Tab-separated table of C-alpha atoms in Angstrom:
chain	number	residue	atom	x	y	z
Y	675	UNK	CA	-3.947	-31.072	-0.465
Y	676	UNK	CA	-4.559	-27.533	-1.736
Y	677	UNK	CA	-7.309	-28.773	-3.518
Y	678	UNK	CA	-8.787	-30.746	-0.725
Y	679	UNK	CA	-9.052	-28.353	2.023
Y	680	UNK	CA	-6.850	-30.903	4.070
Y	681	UNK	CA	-5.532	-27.659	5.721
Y	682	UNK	CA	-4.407	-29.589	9.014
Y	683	UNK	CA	-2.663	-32.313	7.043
Y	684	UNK	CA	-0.796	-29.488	4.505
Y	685	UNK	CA	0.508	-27.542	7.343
Y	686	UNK	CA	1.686	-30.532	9.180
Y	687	UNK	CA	3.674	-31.615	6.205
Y	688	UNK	CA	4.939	-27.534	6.229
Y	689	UNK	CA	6.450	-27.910	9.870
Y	690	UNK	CA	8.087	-31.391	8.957
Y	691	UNK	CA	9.651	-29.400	5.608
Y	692	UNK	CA	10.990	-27.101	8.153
Y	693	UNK	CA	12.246	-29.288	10.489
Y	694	UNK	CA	14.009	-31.330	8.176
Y	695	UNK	CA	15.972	-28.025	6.739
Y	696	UNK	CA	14.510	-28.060	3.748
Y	697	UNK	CA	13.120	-24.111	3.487
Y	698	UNK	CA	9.591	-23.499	1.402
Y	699	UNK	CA	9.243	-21.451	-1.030
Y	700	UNK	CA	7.022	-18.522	-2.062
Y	701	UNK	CA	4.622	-20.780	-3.950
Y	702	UNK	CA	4.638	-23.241	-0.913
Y	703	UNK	CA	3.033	-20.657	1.111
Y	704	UNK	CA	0.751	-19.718	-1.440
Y	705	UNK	CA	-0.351	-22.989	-1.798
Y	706	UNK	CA	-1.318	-23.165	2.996
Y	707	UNK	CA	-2.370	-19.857	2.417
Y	708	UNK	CA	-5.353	-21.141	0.001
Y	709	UNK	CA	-5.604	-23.799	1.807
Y	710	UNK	CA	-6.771	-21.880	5.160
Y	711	UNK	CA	-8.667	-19.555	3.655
Y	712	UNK	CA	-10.670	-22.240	1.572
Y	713	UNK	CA	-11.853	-24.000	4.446
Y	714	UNK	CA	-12.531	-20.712	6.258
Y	715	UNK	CA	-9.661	-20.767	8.513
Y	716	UNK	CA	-8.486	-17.395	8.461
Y	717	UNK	CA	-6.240	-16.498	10.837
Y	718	UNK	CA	-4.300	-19.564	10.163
Y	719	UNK	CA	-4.266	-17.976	6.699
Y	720	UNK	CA	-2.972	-14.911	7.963
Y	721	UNK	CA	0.111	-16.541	9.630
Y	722	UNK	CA	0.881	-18.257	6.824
Y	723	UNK	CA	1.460	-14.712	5.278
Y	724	UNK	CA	3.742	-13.239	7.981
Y	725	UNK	CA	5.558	-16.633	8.042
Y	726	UNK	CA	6.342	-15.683	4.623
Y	727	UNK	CA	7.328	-12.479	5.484
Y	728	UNK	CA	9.334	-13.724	8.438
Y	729	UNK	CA	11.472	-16.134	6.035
Y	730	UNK	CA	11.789	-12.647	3.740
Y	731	UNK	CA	10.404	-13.969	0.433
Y	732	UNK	CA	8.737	-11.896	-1.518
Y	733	UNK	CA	5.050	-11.879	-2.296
Y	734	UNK	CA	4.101	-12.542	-5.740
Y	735	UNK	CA	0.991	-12.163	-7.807
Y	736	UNK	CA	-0.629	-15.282	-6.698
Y	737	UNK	CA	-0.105	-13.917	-3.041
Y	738	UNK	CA	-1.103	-11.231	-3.657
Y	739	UNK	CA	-4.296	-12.835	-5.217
Y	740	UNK	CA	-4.876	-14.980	-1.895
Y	741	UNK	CA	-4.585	-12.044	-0.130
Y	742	UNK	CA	-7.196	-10.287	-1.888
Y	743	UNK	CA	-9.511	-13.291	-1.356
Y	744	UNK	CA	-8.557	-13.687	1.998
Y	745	UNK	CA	-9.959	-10.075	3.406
Y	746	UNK	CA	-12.992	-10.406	0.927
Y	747	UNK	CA	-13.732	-13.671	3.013
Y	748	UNK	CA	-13.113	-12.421	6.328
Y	749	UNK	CA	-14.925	-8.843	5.614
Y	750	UNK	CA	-18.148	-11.340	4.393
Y	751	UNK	CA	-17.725	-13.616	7.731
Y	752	UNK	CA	-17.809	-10.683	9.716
Y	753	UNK	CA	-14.829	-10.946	11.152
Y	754	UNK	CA	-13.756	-7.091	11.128
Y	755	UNK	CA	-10.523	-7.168	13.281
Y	756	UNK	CA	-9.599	-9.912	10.936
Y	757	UNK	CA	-9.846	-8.138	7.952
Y	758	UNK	CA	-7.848	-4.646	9.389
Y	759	UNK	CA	-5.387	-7.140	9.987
Y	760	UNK	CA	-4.983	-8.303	6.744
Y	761	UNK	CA	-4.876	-4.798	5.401
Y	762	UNK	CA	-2.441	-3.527	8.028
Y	763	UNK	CA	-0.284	-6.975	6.492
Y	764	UNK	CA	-0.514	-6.519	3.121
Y	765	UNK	CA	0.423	-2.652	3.452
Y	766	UNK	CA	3.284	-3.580	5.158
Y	767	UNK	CA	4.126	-5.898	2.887
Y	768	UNK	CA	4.144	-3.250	-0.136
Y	769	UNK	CA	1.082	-5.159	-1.822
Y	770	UNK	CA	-0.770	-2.005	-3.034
Y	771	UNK	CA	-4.185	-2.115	-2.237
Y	772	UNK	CA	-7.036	-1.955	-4.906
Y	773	UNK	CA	-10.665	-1.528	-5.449
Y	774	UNK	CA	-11.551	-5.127	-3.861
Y	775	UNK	CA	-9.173	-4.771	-0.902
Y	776	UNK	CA	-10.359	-1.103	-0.247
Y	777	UNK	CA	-14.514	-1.883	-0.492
Y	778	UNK	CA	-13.832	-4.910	2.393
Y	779	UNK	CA	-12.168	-2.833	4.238
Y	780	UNK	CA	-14.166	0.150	4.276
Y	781	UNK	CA	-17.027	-2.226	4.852
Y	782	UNK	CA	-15.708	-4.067	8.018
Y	783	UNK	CA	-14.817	-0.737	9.343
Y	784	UNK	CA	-18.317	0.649	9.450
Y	785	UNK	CA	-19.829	-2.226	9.995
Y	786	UNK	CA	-18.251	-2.344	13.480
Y	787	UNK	CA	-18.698	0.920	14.262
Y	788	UNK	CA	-15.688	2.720	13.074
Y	789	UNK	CA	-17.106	5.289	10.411
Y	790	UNK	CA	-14.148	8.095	11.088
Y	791	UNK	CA	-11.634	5.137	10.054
Y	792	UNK	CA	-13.892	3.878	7.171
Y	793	UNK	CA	-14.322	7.607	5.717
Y	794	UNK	CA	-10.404	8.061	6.244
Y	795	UNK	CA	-9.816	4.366	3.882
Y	796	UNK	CA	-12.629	5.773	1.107
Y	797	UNK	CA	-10.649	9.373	0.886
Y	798	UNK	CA	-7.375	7.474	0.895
Y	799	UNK	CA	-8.390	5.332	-2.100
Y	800	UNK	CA	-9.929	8.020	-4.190
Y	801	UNK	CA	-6.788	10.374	-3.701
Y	802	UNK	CA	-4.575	6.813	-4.766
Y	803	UNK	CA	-7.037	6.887	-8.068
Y	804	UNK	CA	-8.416	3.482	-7.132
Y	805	UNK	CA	-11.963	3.529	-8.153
Y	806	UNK	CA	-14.096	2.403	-5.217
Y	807	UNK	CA	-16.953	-0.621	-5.941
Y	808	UNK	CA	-20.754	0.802	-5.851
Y	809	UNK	CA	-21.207	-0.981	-2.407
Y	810	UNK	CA	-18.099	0.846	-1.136
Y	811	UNK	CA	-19.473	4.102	-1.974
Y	812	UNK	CA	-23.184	2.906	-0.695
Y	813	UNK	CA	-21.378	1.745	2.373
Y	814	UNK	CA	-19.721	5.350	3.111
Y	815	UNK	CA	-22.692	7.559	2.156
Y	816	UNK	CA	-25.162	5.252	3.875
Y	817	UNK	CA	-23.212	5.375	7.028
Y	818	UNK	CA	-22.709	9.326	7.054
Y	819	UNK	CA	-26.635	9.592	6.192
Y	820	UNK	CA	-27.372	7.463	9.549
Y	821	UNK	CA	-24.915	10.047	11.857
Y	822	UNK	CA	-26.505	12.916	10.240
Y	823	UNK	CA	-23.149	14.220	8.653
Y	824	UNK	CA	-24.498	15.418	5.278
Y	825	UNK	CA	-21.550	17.837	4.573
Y	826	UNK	CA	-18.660	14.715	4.784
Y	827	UNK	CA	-21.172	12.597	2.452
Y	828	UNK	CA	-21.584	15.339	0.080
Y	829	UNK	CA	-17.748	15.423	0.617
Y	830	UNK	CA	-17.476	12.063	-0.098
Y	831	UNK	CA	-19.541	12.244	-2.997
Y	832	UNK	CA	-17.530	14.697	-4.563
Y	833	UNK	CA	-14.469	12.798	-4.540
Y	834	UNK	CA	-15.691	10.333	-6.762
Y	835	UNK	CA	-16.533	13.134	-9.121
Y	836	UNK	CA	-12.713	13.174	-10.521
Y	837	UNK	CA	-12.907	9.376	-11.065
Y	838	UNK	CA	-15.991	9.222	-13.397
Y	839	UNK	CA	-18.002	6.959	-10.760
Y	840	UNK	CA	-21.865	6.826	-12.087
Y	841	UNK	CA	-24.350	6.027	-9.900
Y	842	UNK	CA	-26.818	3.149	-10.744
Y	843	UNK	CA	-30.340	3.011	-10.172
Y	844	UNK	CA	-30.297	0.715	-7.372
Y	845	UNK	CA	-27.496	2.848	-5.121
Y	846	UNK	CA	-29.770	5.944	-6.400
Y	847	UNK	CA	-32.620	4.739	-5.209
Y	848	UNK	CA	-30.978	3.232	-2.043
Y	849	UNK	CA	-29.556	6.603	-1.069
Y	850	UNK	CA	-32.276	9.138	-1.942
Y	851	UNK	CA	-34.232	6.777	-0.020
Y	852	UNK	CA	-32.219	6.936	2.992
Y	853	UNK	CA	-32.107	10.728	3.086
Y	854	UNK	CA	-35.611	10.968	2.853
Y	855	UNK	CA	-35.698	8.213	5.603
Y	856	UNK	CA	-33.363	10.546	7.547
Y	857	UNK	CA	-36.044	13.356	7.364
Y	858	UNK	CA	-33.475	15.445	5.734
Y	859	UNK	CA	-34.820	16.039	2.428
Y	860	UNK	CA	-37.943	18.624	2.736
Y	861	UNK	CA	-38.287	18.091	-1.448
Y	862	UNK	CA	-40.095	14.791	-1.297
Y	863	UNK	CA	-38.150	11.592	-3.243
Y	864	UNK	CA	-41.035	11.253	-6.017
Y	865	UNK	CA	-40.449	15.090	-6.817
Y	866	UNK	CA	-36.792	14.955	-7.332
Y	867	UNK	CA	-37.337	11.620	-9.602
Y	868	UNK	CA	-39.296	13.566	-11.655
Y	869	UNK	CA	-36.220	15.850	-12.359
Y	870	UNK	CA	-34.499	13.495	-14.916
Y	871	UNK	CA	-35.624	10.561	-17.515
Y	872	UNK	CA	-36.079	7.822	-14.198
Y	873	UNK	CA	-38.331	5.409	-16.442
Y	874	UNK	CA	-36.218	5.164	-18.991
Y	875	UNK	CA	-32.453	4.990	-17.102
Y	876	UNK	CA	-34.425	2.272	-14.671
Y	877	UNK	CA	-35.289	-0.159	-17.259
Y	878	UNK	CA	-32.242	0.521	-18.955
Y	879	UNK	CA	-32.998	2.326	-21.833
Y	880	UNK	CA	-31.336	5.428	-21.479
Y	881	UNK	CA	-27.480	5.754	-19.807
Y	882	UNK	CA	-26.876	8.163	-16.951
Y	883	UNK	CA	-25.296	10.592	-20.225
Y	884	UNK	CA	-28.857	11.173	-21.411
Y	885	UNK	CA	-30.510	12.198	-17.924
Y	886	UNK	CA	-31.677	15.855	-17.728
Y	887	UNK	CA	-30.315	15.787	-14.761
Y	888	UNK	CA	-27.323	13.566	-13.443
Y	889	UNK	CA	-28.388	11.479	-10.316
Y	890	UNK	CA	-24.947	12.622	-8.277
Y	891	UNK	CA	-26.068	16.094	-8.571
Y	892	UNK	CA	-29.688	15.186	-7.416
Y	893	UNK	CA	-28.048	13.304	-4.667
Y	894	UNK	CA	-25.930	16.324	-3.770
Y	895	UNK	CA	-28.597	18.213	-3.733
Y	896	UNK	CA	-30.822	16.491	-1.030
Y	897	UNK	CA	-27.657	16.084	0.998
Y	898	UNK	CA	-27.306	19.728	0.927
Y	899	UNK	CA	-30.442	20.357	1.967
Y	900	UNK	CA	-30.489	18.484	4.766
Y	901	UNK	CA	-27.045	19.232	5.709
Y	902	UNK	CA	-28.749	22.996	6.245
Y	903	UNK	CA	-31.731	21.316	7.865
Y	904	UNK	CA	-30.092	19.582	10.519
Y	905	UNK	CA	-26.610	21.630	11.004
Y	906	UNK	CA	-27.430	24.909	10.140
Y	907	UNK	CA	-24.615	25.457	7.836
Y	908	UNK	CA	-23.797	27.223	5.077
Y	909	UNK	CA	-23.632	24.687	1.753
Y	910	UNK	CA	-21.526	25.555	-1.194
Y	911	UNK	CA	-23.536	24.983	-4.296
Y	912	UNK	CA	-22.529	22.262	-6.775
Y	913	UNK	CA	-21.962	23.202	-9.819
């Protein structure tokens, strides 16, 4: 059935276990749980979990697996409440919480609207060590760019400094585009390519080691200049 997405007919056959007094185990759940999420019912998915939970058996890799897949799903579907539900589930549970979990998070919460939650998530994860996906990052810096809040993006920027996150050329690009969007950045984007090998690190020819200058610092350093642009404060210089 798992394999069939008969997801009605499976948890049928769960409630007539049940009601015979013969009590499911671990993998049983696993086993609705896939079967929800596989043909996109997620919430259904969802109970499965805290019927789990209710029955006090522990979660296991492979739930913890489902899990994982089910927020990814829900975060892609749009379905943002969904997904901080899932989270606020599987932190309850004691099912720690890594890179993939994080990024659909972070991204549901700014998607809806909630960019002081979403920042809070990104901080939490770097100061857990868990290494947040490119889009994650994107997400976050993207969203500060848009409110104008160039100090918590340089903030956030700096945070992934301990964990050895390199920027590609895509999320560079993507970001130095969006400041310059912003009308933050009085140093035009073409200038501030100029400042390290672009040609060669964009056709992959030359790692972000052998730049003259690293593309988080250039980042940092438009942010910084908009930051005094726009809010008139006073910017620490990165070193």
């Amino acid at each position: 059935l798992e394999k069939t997405n008969h997801w009605e007919r499976a948890l049928r056959m769960y409630v007539k276990m049940v009601s015979s007094g013969v009590m499911p185990e671990t993998s049983t759940y696993n086993s609705l749980m896939n079967t929800c999420r596989k043909a996109g019912r997620y919430n259904k998915a969802l109970i499965v979990f805290q019927l789990l939970r209710a029955q006090n058996l522990e979660p296991d890799g492979t739930t913890y697996a489902h899990m994982n897949a089910l927020i990814l799903a829900s975060s892609k579907a749009g379905d943002w409440v969904l997904t901080c539900k899932v989270f606020d589930e599987m932190k309850e549970a004691n099912i720690r919480p890594d890179s993939t979990t994080y990024s659909a998070l972070i991204f549901a919460l700014t998607k809806k609207g909630d960019i002081k939650n979403g920042l809070k998530q990104f901080f939490q994860m770097c100061e857990e060590g868990v290494l947040p996906s490119m889009e994650a990052f994107a997400t976050v810096i993207l969203a500060c760019i848009n409110d104008k809040d160039f100090n918590t993006a340089r903030e956030a920027l700096k945070q992934t400094k301990s964990l050895n996150l390199s920027l590609d050329y895509a999320t560079f690009n993507l970001l130095m585009e969006a400041i310059e969007a912003s009308e933050g950045s009085p140093e035009p984007l073409s200038n501030m390519r100029n400042r390290l090998t672009f040609e060669g690190w964009k056709n992959g020819s030359s790692s972000p080691d052998q730049l003259l200058l690293r593309p988080e610092i250039i980042v940092d350093k438009a942010l910084a200049r908009a930051a005094l642009r726009y809010e008139g404060s006073s910017v620490v210089r990165t070193e």
